[in-house]
């Protein structure tokens, strides 16, 4: 598995590179701005690019614009966006209709090394990584007569982990539950939210996010 | 002046009788023609004196009187007495030529307005005296004859220095045909030019000019034909001329007196101004002077410039307009055809009202400046907040996360080999750093949320709702971006209102409406809490009122006890 890193902080870039190297992920390139990112993605063809949302020269949204361009031209490259602040509105805009191979995490998530590496691998394999803070914003979005209110606290936790993009195995590990229990929760959630069961993890995330983003 | 006018009135009577006698006895005119000729002169004198008495500041009256006397003087040149003839002949052409042109062109103001007019009138006076004077110098008695040449009697110049009939005849012809013709054409052209450029109101006032133009034109044409063909002027033409010449002074007088009647409007103006609010001074002046296009500009000495009633700077354009300056107060920009005396009188009458209006305009101008600077201060503050947020984001937050990651890696490296004590210290350092990063993030969000810059008001409100412990329903939010200062003001209103609802009102539900209504952007936050909040209660709300008002908006709080609280901010928003 190969990754490229784009972040204007050299210290952070090096730290992330060490984390990935320790986890057995090859860091093909590590760059400090959006133009360099586009170049190395084209030349290195990595499995995943880890991209800071704000980068020079304007420090506004260079990273996210570069990410959009890369998704357009190299759809096979997974993108994991890192940001100092995460917002549901921004997340939904960045994800668009394609949560496959896309992640959006708060920058400090790199400190939870195991979770972070797991998210990088998931995105590299075409999965999804949505920041828990975004998920709780989405789940907490108040709607009248929201079926989410019918979920048990445990089911709510499972829903949030699904929305983060985790697989059943990931959820089991996180909540220390058996895979059978998790499966029961998942099917209960889908029926309470009146959603059709999704055949795989990708489509499951899609369905959950579509449900959460729908306007009340 | 009164005595002078009386003397001139009285003197015109014997003067006219003498003229009549000379016309009848020496020129052998018919009595009716002689009476008519004297009547024209008397009409000018009488109309002139009346105009002079009624409008002493206006020179048209004086000029008309002068024309009348010049016409009376003209009769003396027909005298058979050589010295009287010589003296009268020199000035005989002034009355119906230069002086008449002068008074007509000077009407209605009494002054010749353009350089061309002044040049024309000056030249006309010069020619009217120079040609007869030169003719007298070359007078070749008894062959020379200036008029009435069929008669046996021949006039005799008292100053024949170089008698020469050929030169005399040439001068006579050039004067009567050439000079008269050219001057008549230029005179008619000047009148036509003035009528053409006059405003509709001015054209009515200038009607006497038209009459004078037609009279002068026909006289010049007929005079030239008569001189060239030698045929006598017909009777109907003579009477037509007399009628026209009597009509001119009467028309001039009527025109002047109608302006005089408008002066009655000035009296009404004084009464009206007592009742008008100062903003209505312009309208009152426009009505009194019958000039709907009239404008008033107020002089602000502090700024050394003119402003309109609302305090906006204006340039005084004199392009096709006349400007009357009331020293240190205002300028009245008006139709150039208005009588300047009348405008001055109206200005003087309105002086106090204009002074008040000037003070108001001054206050408005200053208020406008203060509002402008208030808006700039708030906008600069927002800009500053955005910069601080960005600096925190790219600086401290970034470094702390990188540092925490370094420590985390160190913890992992050491974890296996070193003392568990060290690992614990490192782990808690990382946790502390994470808390610090989180606090910085909250601080930056409070200063200026990044989501507001990046996603606009809808995204920022959603984020705000997501972070609020009480359910917040965003009922409406704009799909597109608004000007940044409007977004910031609306956001901070919502933020403060929601914070207050959570902290003080025991609300269980909050609803936010954010949308455009009739060119304004309205942000409305309502809760179902206990109510009783006051607009000037918290410093937070007070600051919001300042912020909203700085952008020309309003903020109101409706909070009856037990009825919940509704905070409504309205901001002007054209887009």
JSON list of N, CA and C in Angstrom, two decimals, chain B residues 278-279 296-315 329 354 356-372:
[
{"chain": "B", "resi": 278, "resn": "UNK", "atom": "N", "xyz": [-38.20, 72.47, 7.18]},
{"chain": "B", "resi": 278, "resn": "UNK", "atom": "CA", "xyz": [-37.07, 73.03, 6.45]},
{"chain": "B", "resi": 278, "resn": "UNK", "atom": "C", "xyz": [-36.74, 72.23, 5.19]},
{"chain": "B", "resi": 279, "resn": "UNK", "atom": "N", "xyz": [-37.11, 70.94, 5.18]},
{"chain": "B", "resi": 279, "resn": "UNK", "atom": "CA", "xyz": [-36.87, 70.16, 3.97]},
{"chain": "B", "resi": 279, "resn": "UNK", "atom": "C", "xyz": [-37.67, 70.69, 2.79]},
{"chain": "B", "resi": 296, "resn": "UNK", "atom": "N", "xyz": [-31.55, 73.68, -4.62]},
{"chain": "B", "resi": 296, "resn": "UNK", "atom": "CA", "xyz": [-30.86, 74.43, -3.57]},
{"chain": "B", "resi": 296, "resn": "UNK", "atom": "C", "xyz": [-29.67, 73.60, -3.11]},
{"chain": "B", "resi": 297, "resn": "UNK", "atom": "N", "xyz": [-28.50, 74.22, -3.05]},
{"chain": "B", "resi": 297, "resn": "UNK", "atom": "CA", "xyz": [-27.31, 73.54, -2.54]},
{"chain": "B", "resi": 297, "resn": "UNK", "atom": "C", "xyz": [-26.84, 74.32, -1.31]},
{"chain": "B", "resi": 298, "resn": "UNK", "atom": "N", "xyz": [-26.52, 73.57, -0.25]},
{"chain": "B", "resi": 298, "resn": "UNK", "atom": "CA", "xyz": [-26.14, 74.22, 1.01]},
{"chain": "B", "resi": 298, "resn": "UNK", "atom": "C", "xyz": [-24.63, 74.23, 1.16]},
{"chain": "B", "resi": 299, "resn": "UNK", "atom": "N", "xyz": [-24.14, 75.36, 1.63]},
{"chain": "B", "resi": 299, "resn": "UNK", "atom": "CA", "xyz": [-22.69, 75.51, 1.77]},
{"chain": "B", "resi": 299, "resn": "UNK", "atom": "C", "xyz": [-22.24, 75.03, 3.14]},
{"chain": "B", "resi": 300, "resn": "UNK", "atom": "N", "xyz": [-21.28, 74.10, 3.16]},
{"chain": "B", "resi": 300, "resn": "UNK", "atom": "CA", "xyz": [-20.74, 73.63, 4.43]},
{"chain": "B", "resi": 300, "resn": "UNK", "atom": "C", "xyz": [-19.32, 74.18, 4.57]},
{"chain": "B", "resi": 301, "resn": "UNK", "atom": "N", "xyz": [-19.14, 75.19, 5.40]},
{"chain": "B", "resi": 301, "resn": "UNK", "atom": "CA", "xyz": [-17.81, 75.81, 5.49]},
{"chain": "B", "resi": 301, "resn": "UNK", "atom": "C", "xyz": [-16.74, 74.83, 5.98]},
{"chain": "B", "resi": 302, "resn": "UNK", "atom": "N", "xyz": [-17.14, 73.87, 6.87]},
{"chain": "B", "resi": 302, "resn": "UNK", "atom": "CA", "xyz": [-16.16, 72.91, 7.38]},
{"chain": "B", "resi": 302, "resn": "UNK", "atom": "C", "xyz": [-15.59, 72.06, 6.26]},
{"chain": "B", "resi": 303, "resn": "UNK", "atom": "N", "xyz": [-16.45, 71.76, 5.31]},
{"chain": "B", "resi": 303, "resn": "UNK", "atom": "CA", "xyz": [-16.02, 70.90, 4.22]},
{"chain": "B", "resi": 303, "resn": "UNK", "atom": "C", "xyz": [-15.59, 71.69, 3.00]},
{"chain": "B", "resi": 304, "resn": "UNK", "atom": "N", "xyz": [-15.92, 72.98, 3.02]},
{"chain": "B", "resi": 304, "resn": "UNK", "atom": "CA", "xyz": [-15.66, 73.83, 1.85]},
{"chain": "B", "resi": 304, "resn": "UNK", "atom": "C", "xyz": [-16.31, 73.23, 0.60]},
{"chain": "B", "resi": 305, "resn": "UNK", "atom": "N", "xyz": [-17.56, 72.77, 0.76]},
{"chain": "B", "resi": 305, "resn": "UNK", "atom": "CA", "xyz": [-18.23, 72.22, -0.41]},
{"chain": "B", "resi": 305, "resn": "UNK", "atom": "C", "xyz": [-19.74, 72.38, -0.24]},
{"chain": "B", "resi": 306, "resn": "UNK", "atom": "N", "xyz": [-20.45, 72.19, -1.35]},
{"chain": "B", "resi": 306, "resn": "UNK", "atom": "CA", "xyz": [-21.90, 72.25, -1.32]},
{"chain": "B", "resi": 306, "resn": "UNK", "atom": "C", "xyz": [-22.48, 70.86, -1.15]},
{"chain": "B", "resi": 307, "resn": "UNK", "atom": "N", "xyz": [-23.61, 70.76, -0.42]},
{"chain": "B", "resi": 307, "resn": "UNK", "atom": "CA", "xyz": [-24.29, 69.47, -0.28]},
{"chain": "B", "resi": 307, "resn": "UNK", "atom": "C", "xyz": [-25.79, 69.69, -0.54]},
{"chain": "B", "resi": 308, "resn": "UNK", "atom": "N", "xyz": [-26.49, 68.58, -0.82]},
{"chain": "B", "resi": 308, "resn": "UNK", "atom": "CA", "xyz": [-27.93, 68.69, -1.00]},
{"chain": "B", "resi": 308, "resn": "UNK", "atom": "C", "xyz": [-28.63, 68.55, 0.35]},
{"chain": "B", "resi": 309, "resn": "UNK", "atom": "N", "xyz": [-29.97, 68.49, 0.33]},
{"chain": "B", "resi": 309, "resn": "UNK", "atom": "CA", "xyz": [-30.71, 68.47, 1.59]},
{"chain": "B", "resi": 309, "resn": "UNK", "atom": "C", "xyz": [-30.36, 67.27, 2.46]},
{"chain": "B", "resi": 310, "resn": "UNK", "atom": "N", "xyz": [-29.94, 66.17, 1.80]},
{"chain": "B", "resi": 310, "resn": "UNK", "atom": "CA", "xyz": [-29.62, 64.97, 2.57]},
{"chain": "B", "resi": 310, "resn": "UNK", "atom": "C", "xyz": [-28.15, 64.90, 2.95]},
{"chain": "B", "resi": 311, "resn": "UNK", "atom": "N", "xyz": [-27.41, 65.96, 2.68]},
{"chain": "B", "resi": 311, "resn": "UNK", "atom": "CA", "xyz": [-26.02, 65.99, 3.09]},
{"chain": "B", "resi": 311, "resn": "UNK", "atom": "C", "xyz": [-25.06, 65.35, 2.09]},
{"chain": "B", "resi": 312, "resn": "UNK", "atom": "N", "xyz": [-25.57, 64.99, 0.91]},
{"chain": "B", "resi": 312, "resn": "UNK", "atom": "CA", "xyz": [-24.69, 64.42, -0.11]},
{"chain": "B", "resi": 312, "resn": "UNK", "atom": "C", "xyz": [-24.01, 65.55, -0.88]},
{"chain": "B", "resi": 313, "resn": "UNK", "atom": "N", "xyz": [-22.73, 65.36, -1.17]},
{"chain": "B", "resi": 313, "resn": "UNK", "atom": "CA", "xyz": [-21.98, 66.41, -1.86]},
{"chain": "B", "resi": 313, "resn": "UNK", "atom": "C", "xyz": [-22.55, 66.65, -3.26]},
{"chain": "B", "resi": 314, "resn": "UNK", "atom": "N", "xyz": [-22.65, 67.92, -3.66]},
{"chain": "B", "resi": 314, "resn": "UNK", "atom": "CA", "xyz": [-23.11, 68.23, -5.02]},
{"chain": "B", "resi": 314, "resn": "UNK", "atom": "C", "xyz": [-22.14, 69.23, -5.65]},
{"chain": "B", "resi": 315, "resn": "UNK", "atom": "N", "xyz": [-21.99, 69.11, -6.96]},
{"chain": "B", "resi": 315, "resn": "UNK", "atom": "CA", "xyz": [-21.21, 70.07, -7.73]},
{"chain": "B", "resi": 315, "resn": "UNK", "atom": "C", "xyz": [-22.19, 71.11, -8.27]},
{"chain": "B", "resi": 329, "resn": "UNK", "atom": "N", "xyz": [-24.42, 80.50, 3.08]},
{"chain": "B", "resi": 329, "resn": "UNK", "atom": "CA", "xyz": [-25.57, 79.69, 3.43]},
{"chain": "B", "resi": 329, "resn": "UNK", "atom": "C", "xyz": [-25.87, 78.66, 2.34]},
{"chain": "B", "resi": 354, "resn": "UNK", "atom": "N", "xyz": [-33.46, 78.84, 4.91]},
{"chain": "B", "resi": 354, "resn": "UNK", "atom": "CA", "xyz": [-32.31, 78.20, 4.26]},
{"chain": "B", "resi": 354, "resn": "UNK", "atom": "C", "xyz": [-31.20, 77.94, 5.28]},
{"chain": "B", "resi": 356, "resn": "UNK", "atom": "N", "xyz": [-31.58, 77.33, 8.46]},
{"chain": "B", "resi": 356, "resn": "UNK", "atom": "CA", "xyz": [-31.97, 76.14, 9.22]},
{"chain": "B", "resi": 356, "resn": "UNK", "atom": "C", "xyz": [-31.75, 74.88, 8.41]},
{"chain": "B", "resi": 357, "resn": "UNK", "atom": "N", "xyz": [-32.17, 74.93, 7.15]},
{"chain": "B", "resi": 357, "resn": "UNK", "atom": "CA", "xyz": [-32.03, 73.75, 6.30]},
{"chain": "B", "resi": 357, "resn": "UNK", "atom": "C", "xyz": [-30.55, 73.42, 6.13]},
{"chain": "B", "resi": 358, "resn": "UNK", "atom": "N", "xyz": [-29.70, 74.46, 6.07]},
{"chain": "B", "resi": 358, "resn": "UNK", "atom": "CA", "xyz": [-28.27, 74.23, 5.93]},
{"chain": "B", "resi": 358, "resn": "UNK", "atom": "C", "xyz": [-27.73, 73.48, 7.15]},
{"chain": "B", "resi": 359, "resn": "UNK", "atom": "N", "xyz": [-28.18, 73.92, 8.34]},
{"chain": "B", "resi": 359, "resn": "UNK", "atom": "CA", "xyz": [-27.73, 73.25, 9.57]},
{"chain": "B", "resi": 359, "resn": "UNK", "atom": "C", "xyz": [-28.15, 71.79, 9.55]},
{"chain": "B", "resi": 360, "resn": "UNK", "atom": "N", "xyz": [-29.38, 71.55, 9.08]},
{"chain": "B", "resi": 360, "resn": "UNK", "atom": "CA", "xyz": [-29.86, 70.15, 9.02]},
{"chain": "B", "resi": 360, "resn": "UNK", "atom": "C", "xyz": [-29.04, 69.34, 8.03]},
{"chain": "B", "resi": 361, "resn": "UNK", "atom": "N", "xyz": [-28.77, 69.97, 6.87]},
{"chain": "B", "resi": 361, "resn": "UNK", "atom": "CA", "xyz": [-27.97, 69.27, 5.86]},
{"chain": "B", "resi": 361, "resn": "UNK", "atom": "C", "xyz": [-26.59, 68.97, 6.43]},
{"chain": "B", "resi": 362, "resn": "UNK", "atom": "N", "xyz": [-26.06, 69.92, 7.21]},
{"chain": "B", "resi": 362, "resn": "UNK", "atom": "CA", "xyz": [-24.75, 69.74, 7.83]},
{"chain": "B", "resi": 362, "resn": "UNK", "atom": "C", "xyz": [-24.78, 68.55, 8.78]},
{"chain": "B", "resi": 363, "resn": "UNK", "atom": "N", "xyz": [-25.84, 68.51, 9.61]},
{"chain": "B", "resi": 363, "resn": "UNK", "atom": "CA", "xyz": [-25.97, 67.40, 10.56]},
{"chain": "B", "resi": 363, "resn": "UNK", "atom": "C", "xyz": [-26.10, 66.07, 9.82]},
{"chain": "B", "resi": 364, "resn": "UNK", "atom": "N", "xyz": [-26.91, 66.10, 8.74]},
{"chain": "B", "resi": 364, "resn": "UNK", "atom": "CA", "xyz": [-27.08, 64.85, 7.97]},
{"chain": "B", "resi": 364, "resn": "UNK", "atom": "C", "xyz": [-25.77, 64.41, 7.37]},
{"chain": "B", "resi": 365, "resn": "UNK", "atom": "N", "xyz": [-25.00, 65.39, 6.85]},
{"chain": "B", "resi": 365, "resn": "UNK", "atom": "CA", "xyz": [-23.71, 65.05, 6.25]},
{"chain": "B", "resi": 365, "resn": "UNK", "atom": "C", "xyz": [-22.80, 64.44, 7.30]},
{"chain": "B", "resi": 366, "resn": "UNK", "atom": "N", "xyz": [-22.80, 65.02, 8.51]},
{"chain": "B", "resi": 366, "resn": "UNK", "atom": "CA", "xyz": [-21.94, 64.48, 9.57]},
{"chain": "B", "resi": 366, "resn": "UNK", "atom": "C", "xyz": [-22.43, 63.11, 10.02]},
{"chain": "B", "resi": 367, "resn": "UNK", "atom": "N", "xyz": [-23.76, 62.98, 10.12]},
{"chain": "B", "resi": 367, "resn": "UNK", "atom": "CA", "xyz": [-24.32, 61.70, 10.51]},
{"chain": "B", "resi": 367, "resn": "UNK", "atom": "C", "xyz": [-23.93, 60.63, 9.50]},
{"chain": "B", "resi": 368, "resn": "UNK", "atom": "N", "xyz": [-24.03, 61.00, 8.22]},
{"chain": "B", "resi": 368, "resn": "UNK", "atom": "CA", "xyz": [-23.65, 60.08, 7.16]},
{"chain": "B", "resi": 368, "resn": "UNK", "atom": "C", "xyz": [-22.21, 59.63, 7.33]},
{"chain": "B", "resi": 369, "resn": "UNK", "atom": "N", "xyz": [-21.35, 60.59, 7.69]},
{"chain": "B", "resi": 369, "resn": "UNK", "atom": "CA", "xyz": [-19.93, 60.26, 7.87]},
{"chain": "B", "resi": 369, "resn": "UNK", "atom": "C", "xyz": [-19.74, 59.32, 9.06]},
{"chain": "B", "resi": 370, "resn": "UNK", "atom": "N", "xyz": [-20.48, 59.62, 10.15]},
{"chain": "B", "resi": 370, "resn": "UNK", "atom": "CA", "xyz": [-20.35, 58.79, 11.34]},
{"chain": "B", "resi": 370, "resn": "UNK", "atom": "C", "xyz": [-20.81, 57.37, 11.04]},
{"chain": "B", "resi": 371, "resn": "UNK", "atom": "N", "xyz": [-21.97, 57.28, 10.33]},
{"chain": "B", "resi": 371, "resn": "UNK", "atom": "CA", "xyz": [-22.48, 55.94, 9.98]},
{"chain": "B", "resi": 371, "resn": "UNK", "atom": "C", "xyz": [-21.47, 55.20, 9.12]},
{"chain": "B", "resi": 372, "resn": "UNK", "atom": "N", "xyz": [-20.89, 55.96, 8.19]},
{"chain": "B", "resi": 372, "resn": "UNK", "atom": "CA", "xyz": [-19.90, 55.36, 7.29]},
{"chain": "B", "resi": 372, "resn": "UNK", "atom": "C", "xyz": [-18.73, 54.81, 8.11]}
]
